[in-house]
PDB file of C-alpha atoms in Angstrom:
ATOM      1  CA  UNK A   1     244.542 -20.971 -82.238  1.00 32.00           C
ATOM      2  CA  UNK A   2     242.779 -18.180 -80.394  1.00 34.00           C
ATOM      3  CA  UNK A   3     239.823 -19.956 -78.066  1.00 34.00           C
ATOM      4  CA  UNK A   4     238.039 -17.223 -76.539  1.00 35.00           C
ATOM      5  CA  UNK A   5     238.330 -13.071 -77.024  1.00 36.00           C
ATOM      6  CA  UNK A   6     240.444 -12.408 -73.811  1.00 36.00           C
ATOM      7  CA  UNK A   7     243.070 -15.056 -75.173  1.00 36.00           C
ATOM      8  CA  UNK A   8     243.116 -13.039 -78.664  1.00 35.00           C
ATOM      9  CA  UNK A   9     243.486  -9.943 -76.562  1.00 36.00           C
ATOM     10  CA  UNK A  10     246.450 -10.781 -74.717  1.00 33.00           C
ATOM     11  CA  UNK A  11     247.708 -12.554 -77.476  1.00 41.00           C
ATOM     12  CA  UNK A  12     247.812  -9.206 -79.698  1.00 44.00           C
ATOM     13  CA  UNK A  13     248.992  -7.253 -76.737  1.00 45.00           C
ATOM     14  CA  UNK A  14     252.713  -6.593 -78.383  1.00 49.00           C
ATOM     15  CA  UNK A  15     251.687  -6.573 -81.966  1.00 57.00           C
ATOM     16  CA  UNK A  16     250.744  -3.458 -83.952  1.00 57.00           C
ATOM     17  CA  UNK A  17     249.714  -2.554 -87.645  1.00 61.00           C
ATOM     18  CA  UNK A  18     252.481  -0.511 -89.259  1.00 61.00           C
ATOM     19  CA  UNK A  19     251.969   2.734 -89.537  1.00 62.00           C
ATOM     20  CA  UNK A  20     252.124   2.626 -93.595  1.00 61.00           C
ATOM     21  CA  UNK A  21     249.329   0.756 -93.233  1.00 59.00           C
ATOM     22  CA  UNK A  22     246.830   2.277 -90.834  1.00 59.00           C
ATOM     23  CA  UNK A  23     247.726   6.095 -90.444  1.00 60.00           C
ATOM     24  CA  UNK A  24     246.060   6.737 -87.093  1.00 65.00           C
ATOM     25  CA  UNK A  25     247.873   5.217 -83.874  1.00 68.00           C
ATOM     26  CA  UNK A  26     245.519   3.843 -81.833  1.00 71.00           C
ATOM     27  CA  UNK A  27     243.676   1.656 -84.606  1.00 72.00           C
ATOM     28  CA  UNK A  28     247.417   0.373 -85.170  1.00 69.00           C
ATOM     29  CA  UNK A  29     246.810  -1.648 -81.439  1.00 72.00           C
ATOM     30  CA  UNK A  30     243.034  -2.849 -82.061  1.00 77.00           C
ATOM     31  CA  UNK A  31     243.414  -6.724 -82.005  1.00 78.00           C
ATOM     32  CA  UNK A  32     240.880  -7.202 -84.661  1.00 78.00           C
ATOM     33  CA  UNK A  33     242.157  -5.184 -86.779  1.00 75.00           C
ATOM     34  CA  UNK A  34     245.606  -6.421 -85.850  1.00 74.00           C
ATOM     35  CA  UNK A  35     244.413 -10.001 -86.674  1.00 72.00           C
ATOM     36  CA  UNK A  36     242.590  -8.556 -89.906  1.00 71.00           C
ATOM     37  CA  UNK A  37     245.941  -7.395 -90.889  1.00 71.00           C
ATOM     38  CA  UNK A  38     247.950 -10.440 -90.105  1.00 68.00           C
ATOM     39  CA  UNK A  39     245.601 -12.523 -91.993  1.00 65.00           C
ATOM     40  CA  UNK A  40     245.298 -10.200 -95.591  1.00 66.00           C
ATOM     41  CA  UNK A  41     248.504  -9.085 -96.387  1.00 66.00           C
ATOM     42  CA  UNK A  42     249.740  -6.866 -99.389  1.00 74.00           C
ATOM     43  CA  UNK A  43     249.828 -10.064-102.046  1.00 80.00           C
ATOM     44  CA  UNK A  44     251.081  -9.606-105.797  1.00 84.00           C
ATOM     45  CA  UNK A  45     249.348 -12.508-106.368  1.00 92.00           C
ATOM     46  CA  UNK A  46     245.401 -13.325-105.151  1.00 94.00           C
ATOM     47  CA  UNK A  47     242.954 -16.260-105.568  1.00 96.00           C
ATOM     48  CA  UNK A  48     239.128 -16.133-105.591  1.00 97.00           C
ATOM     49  CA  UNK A  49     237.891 -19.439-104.159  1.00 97.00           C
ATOM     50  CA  UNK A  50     234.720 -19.987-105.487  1.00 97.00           C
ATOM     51  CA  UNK A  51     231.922 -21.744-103.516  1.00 97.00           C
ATOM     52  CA  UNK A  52     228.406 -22.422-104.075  1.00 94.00           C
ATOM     53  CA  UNK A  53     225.814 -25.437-105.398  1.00 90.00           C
ATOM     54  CA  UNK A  54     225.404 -26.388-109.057  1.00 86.00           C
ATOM     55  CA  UNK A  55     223.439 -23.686-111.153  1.00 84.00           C
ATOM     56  CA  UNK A  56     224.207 -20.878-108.518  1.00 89.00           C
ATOM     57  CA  UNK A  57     226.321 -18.499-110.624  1.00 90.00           C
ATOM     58  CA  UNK A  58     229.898 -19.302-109.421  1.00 93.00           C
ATOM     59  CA  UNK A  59     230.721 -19.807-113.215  1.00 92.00           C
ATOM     60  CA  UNK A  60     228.710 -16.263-114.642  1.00 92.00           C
ATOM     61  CA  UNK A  61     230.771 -14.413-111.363  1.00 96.00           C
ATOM     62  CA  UNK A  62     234.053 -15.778-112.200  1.00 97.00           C
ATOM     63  CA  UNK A  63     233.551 -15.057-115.702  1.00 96.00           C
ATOM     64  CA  UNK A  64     232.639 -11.840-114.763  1.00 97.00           C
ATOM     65  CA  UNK A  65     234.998 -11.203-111.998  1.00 97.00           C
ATOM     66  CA  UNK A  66     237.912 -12.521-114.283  1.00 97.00           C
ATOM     67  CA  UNK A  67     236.410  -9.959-117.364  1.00 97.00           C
ATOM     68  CA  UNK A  68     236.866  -6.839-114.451  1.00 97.00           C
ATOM     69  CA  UNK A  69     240.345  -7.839-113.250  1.00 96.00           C
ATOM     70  CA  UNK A  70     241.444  -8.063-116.588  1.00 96.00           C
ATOM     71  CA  UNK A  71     239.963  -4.616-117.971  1.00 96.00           C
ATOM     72  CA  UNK A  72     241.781  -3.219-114.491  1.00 93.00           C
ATOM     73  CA  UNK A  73     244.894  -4.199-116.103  1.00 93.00           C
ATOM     74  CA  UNK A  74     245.681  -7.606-113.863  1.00 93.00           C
ATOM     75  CA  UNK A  75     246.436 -10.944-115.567  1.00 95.00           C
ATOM     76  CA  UNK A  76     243.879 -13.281-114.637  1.00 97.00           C
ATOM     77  CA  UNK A  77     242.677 -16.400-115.582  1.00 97.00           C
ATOM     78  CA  UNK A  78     239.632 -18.673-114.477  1.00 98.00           C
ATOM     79  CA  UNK A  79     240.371 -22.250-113.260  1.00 98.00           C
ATOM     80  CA  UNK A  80     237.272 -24.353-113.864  1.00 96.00           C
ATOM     81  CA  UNK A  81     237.637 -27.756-112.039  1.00 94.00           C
ATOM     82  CA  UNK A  82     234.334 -28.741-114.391  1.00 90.00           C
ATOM     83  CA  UNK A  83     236.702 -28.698-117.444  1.00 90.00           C
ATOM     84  CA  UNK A  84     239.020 -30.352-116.179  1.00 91.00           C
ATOM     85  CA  UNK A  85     236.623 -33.047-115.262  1.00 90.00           C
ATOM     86  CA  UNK A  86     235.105 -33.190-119.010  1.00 86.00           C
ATOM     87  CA  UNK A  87     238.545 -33.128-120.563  1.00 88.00           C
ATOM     88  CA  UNK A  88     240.222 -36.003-117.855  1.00 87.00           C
ATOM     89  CA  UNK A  89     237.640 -38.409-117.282  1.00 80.00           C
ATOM     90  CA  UNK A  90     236.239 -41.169-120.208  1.00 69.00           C
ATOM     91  CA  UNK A  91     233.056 -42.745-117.946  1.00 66.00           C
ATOM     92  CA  UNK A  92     229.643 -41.868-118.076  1.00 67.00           C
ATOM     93  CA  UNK A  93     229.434 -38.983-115.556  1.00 72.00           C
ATOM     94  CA  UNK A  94     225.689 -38.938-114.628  1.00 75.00           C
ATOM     95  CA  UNK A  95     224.069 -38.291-111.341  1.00 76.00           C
ATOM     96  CA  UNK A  96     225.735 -41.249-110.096  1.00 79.00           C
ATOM     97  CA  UNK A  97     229.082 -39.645-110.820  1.00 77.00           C
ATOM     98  CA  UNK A  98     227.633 -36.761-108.365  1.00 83.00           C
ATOM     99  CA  UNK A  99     226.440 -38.838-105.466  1.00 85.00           C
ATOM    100  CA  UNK A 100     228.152 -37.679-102.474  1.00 84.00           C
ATOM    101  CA  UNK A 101     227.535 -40.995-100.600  1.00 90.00           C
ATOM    102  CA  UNK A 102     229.895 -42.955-103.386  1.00 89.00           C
ATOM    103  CA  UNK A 103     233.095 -42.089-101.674  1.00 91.00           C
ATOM    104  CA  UNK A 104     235.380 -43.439-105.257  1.00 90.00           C
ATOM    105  CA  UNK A 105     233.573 -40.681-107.351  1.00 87.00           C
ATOM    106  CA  UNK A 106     233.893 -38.338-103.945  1.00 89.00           C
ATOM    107  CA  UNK A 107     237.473 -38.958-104.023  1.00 91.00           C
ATOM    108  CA  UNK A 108     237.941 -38.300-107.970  1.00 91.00           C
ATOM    109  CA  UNK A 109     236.471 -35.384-107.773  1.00 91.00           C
ATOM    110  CA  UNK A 110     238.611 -34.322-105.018  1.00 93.00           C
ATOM    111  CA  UNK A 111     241.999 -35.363-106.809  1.00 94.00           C
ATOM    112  CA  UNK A 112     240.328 -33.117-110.061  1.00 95.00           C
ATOM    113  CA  UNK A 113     239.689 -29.909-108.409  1.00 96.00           C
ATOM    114  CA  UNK A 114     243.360 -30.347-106.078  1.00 97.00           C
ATOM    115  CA  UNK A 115     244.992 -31.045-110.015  1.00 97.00           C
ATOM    116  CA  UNK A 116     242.980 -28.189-111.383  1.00 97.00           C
ATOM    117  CA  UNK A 117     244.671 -26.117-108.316  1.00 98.00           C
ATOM    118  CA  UNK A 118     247.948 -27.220-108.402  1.00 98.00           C
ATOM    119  CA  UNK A 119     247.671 -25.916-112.284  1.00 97.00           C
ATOM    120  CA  UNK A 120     246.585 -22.740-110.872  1.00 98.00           C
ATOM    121  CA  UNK A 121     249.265 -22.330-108.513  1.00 97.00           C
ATOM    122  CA  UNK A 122     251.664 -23.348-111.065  1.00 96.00           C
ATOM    123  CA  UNK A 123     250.351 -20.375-113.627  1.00 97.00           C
ATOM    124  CA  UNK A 124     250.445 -18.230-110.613  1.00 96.00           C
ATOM    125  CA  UNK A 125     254.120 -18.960-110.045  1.00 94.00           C
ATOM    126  CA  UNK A 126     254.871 -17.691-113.112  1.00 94.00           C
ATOM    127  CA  UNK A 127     253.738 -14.547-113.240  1.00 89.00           C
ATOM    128  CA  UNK A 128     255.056 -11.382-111.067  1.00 86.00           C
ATOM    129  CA  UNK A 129     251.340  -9.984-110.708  1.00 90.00           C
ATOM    130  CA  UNK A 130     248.992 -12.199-111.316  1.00 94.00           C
ATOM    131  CA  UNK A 131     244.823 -12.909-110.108  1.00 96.00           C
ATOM    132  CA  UNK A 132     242.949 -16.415-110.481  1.00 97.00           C
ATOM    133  CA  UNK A 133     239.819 -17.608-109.821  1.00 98.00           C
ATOM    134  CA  UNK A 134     239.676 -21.121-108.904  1.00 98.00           C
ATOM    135  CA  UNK A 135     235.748 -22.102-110.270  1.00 97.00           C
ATOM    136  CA  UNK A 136     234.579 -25.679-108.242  1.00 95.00           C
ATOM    137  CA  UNK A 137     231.934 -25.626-106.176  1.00 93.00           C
ATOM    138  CA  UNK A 138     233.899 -26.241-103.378  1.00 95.00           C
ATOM    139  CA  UNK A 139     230.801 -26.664-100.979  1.00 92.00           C
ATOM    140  CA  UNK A 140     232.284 -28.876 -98.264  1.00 93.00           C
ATOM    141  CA  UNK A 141     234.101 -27.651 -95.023  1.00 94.00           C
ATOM    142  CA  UNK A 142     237.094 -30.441 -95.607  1.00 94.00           C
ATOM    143  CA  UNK A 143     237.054 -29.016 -99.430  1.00 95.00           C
ATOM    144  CA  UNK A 144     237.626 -25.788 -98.381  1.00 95.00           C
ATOM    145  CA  UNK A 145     239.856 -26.127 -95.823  1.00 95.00           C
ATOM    146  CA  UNK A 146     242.112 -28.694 -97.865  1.00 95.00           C
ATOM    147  CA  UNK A 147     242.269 -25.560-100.988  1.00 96.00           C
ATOM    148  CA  UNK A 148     242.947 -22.825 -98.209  1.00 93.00           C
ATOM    149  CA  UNK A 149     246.203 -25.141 -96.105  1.00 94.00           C
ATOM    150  CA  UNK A 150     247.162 -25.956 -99.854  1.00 96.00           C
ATOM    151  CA  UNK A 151     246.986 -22.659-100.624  1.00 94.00           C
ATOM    152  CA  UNK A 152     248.768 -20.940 -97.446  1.00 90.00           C
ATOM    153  CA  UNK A 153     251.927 -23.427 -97.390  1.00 92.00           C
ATOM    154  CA  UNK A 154     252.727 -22.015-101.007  1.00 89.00           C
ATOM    155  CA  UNK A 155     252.641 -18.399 -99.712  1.00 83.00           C
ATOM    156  CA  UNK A 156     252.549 -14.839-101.121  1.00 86.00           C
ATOM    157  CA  UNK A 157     249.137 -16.015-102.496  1.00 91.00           C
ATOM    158  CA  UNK A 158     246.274 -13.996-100.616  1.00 90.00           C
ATOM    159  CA  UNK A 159     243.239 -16.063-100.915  1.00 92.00           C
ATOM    160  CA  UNK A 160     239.232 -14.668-101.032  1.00 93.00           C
ATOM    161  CA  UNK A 161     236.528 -17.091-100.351  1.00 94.00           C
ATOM    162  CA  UNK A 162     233.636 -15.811-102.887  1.00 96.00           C
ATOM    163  CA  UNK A 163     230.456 -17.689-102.014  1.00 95.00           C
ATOM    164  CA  UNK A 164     227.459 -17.651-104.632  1.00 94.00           C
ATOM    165  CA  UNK A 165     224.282 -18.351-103.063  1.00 94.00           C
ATOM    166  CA  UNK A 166     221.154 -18.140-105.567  1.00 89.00           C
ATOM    167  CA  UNK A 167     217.807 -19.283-103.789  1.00 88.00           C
ATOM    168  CA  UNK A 168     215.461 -17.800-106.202  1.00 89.00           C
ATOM    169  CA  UNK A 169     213.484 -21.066-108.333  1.00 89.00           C
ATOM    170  CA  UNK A 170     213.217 -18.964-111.276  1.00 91.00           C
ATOM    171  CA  UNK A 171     216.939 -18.056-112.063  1.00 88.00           C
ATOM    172  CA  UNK A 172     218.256 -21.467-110.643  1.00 87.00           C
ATOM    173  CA  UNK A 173     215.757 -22.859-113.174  1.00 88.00           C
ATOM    174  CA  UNK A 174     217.267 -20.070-116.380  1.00 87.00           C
ATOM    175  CA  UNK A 175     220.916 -21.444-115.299  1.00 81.00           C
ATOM    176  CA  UNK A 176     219.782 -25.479-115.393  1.00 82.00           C
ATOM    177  CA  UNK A 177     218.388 -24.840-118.851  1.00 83.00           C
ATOM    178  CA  UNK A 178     220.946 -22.635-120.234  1.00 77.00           C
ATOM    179  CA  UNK A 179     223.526 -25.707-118.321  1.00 72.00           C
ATOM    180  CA  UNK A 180     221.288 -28.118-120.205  1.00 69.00           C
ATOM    181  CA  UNK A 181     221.496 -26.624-124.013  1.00 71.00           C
ATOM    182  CA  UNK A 182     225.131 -25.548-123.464  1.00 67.00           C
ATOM    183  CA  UNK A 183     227.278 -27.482-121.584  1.00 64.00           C
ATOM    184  CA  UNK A 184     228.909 -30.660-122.855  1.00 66.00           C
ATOM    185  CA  UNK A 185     228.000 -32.819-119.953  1.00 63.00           C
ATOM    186  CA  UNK A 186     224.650 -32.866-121.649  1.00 61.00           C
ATOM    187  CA  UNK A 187     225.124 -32.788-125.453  1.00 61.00           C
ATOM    188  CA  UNK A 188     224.345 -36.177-125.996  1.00 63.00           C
ATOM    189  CA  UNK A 189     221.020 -36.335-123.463  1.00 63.00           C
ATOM    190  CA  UNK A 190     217.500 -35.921-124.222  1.00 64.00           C
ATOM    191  CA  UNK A 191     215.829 -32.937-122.910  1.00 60.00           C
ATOM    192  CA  UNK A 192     213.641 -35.057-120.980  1.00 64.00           C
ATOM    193  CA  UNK A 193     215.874 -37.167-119.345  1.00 57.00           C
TER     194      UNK A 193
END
């Protein structure tokens, strides 16, 4: 753990980019880029972590992002913790279900997104070359940080945080309505409710 900037200095002092990598010597030496380097290798295999609030896009951009990849000739395949949810659990899952102060619901939604990752990493196991997108909203630090140690201790995955922030009233009200009349979490709810 590197505390302040002269610890990081001295602790990149005998550590260097190869020179396959960064063609000009004395960037090879520059601890930031040094750390930079350390910290993305060359991966076969990548994740996109999305992050972001309900109705901020994370689904569209994966969708999207996924849709690219795959045109660019990489195998990739969207993970959508939401599904799993729908397809797993039998209960009512109203706002209640979403409090973040009820720590049992907390915790099951937890244990869905790590299963809907451990699929992921599974799929990704299994394929030479292979991109995923892991679709939750992941918004909490200890969320995030319990995907990315998860992550890193299965290695040769590189791993891309992709937050979607939306703060604009009028689209965040499109994407409730279009969540409303399309998604199965409401099917069976009045409009006004």
């Amino acid at each position: 753990v590197v505390t302040s900037s002269s610890d990081y200095t001295m602790s990149c002092a005998d550590a260097s980019i190869p020179s396959s990598a960064v063609s000009h010597a004395g960037l090879r030496r520059v601890p930031s880029l040094v750390h930079r380097f350390e910290n993305t290798p060359d991966v076969s295999k990548l994740v996109f972590v999305m992050v972001g609030l309900p109705a901020r896009g994370k689904s569209f951009i994966s969708m999207r992002l996924a849709r690219f990849l795959r045109w660019s000739g990489t195998e990739t395949r969207v993970f959508n913790a939401g599904n799993k949810r729908r397809d797993t659990e039998t209960g009512i899952q109203d706002a209640r279900y979403f409090d973040s102060s009820d720590s049992a619901n907390k915790a099951r939604r937890d244990e869905i997104a790590m299963q809907v990752l451990e699929d992921m990493i599974a799929w990704l196991e299994s394929s030479p070359d292979a991109f995923a997108v892991f679709d939750a909203t992941n918004s909490t630090r200890e969320r995030r940080k319990a995907v990315a140690e998860r992550l890193g201790k299965q290695g040769g995955i590189g791993v891309v945080f992709v937050e979607s922030i939306c703060s604009d009233g009028d689209v965040m009200e499109a994407n409730i309505m279009h969540k409303l009349s399309k998604s199965p979490d409401y099917a069976k709810v009045p409009y006004e409710d």
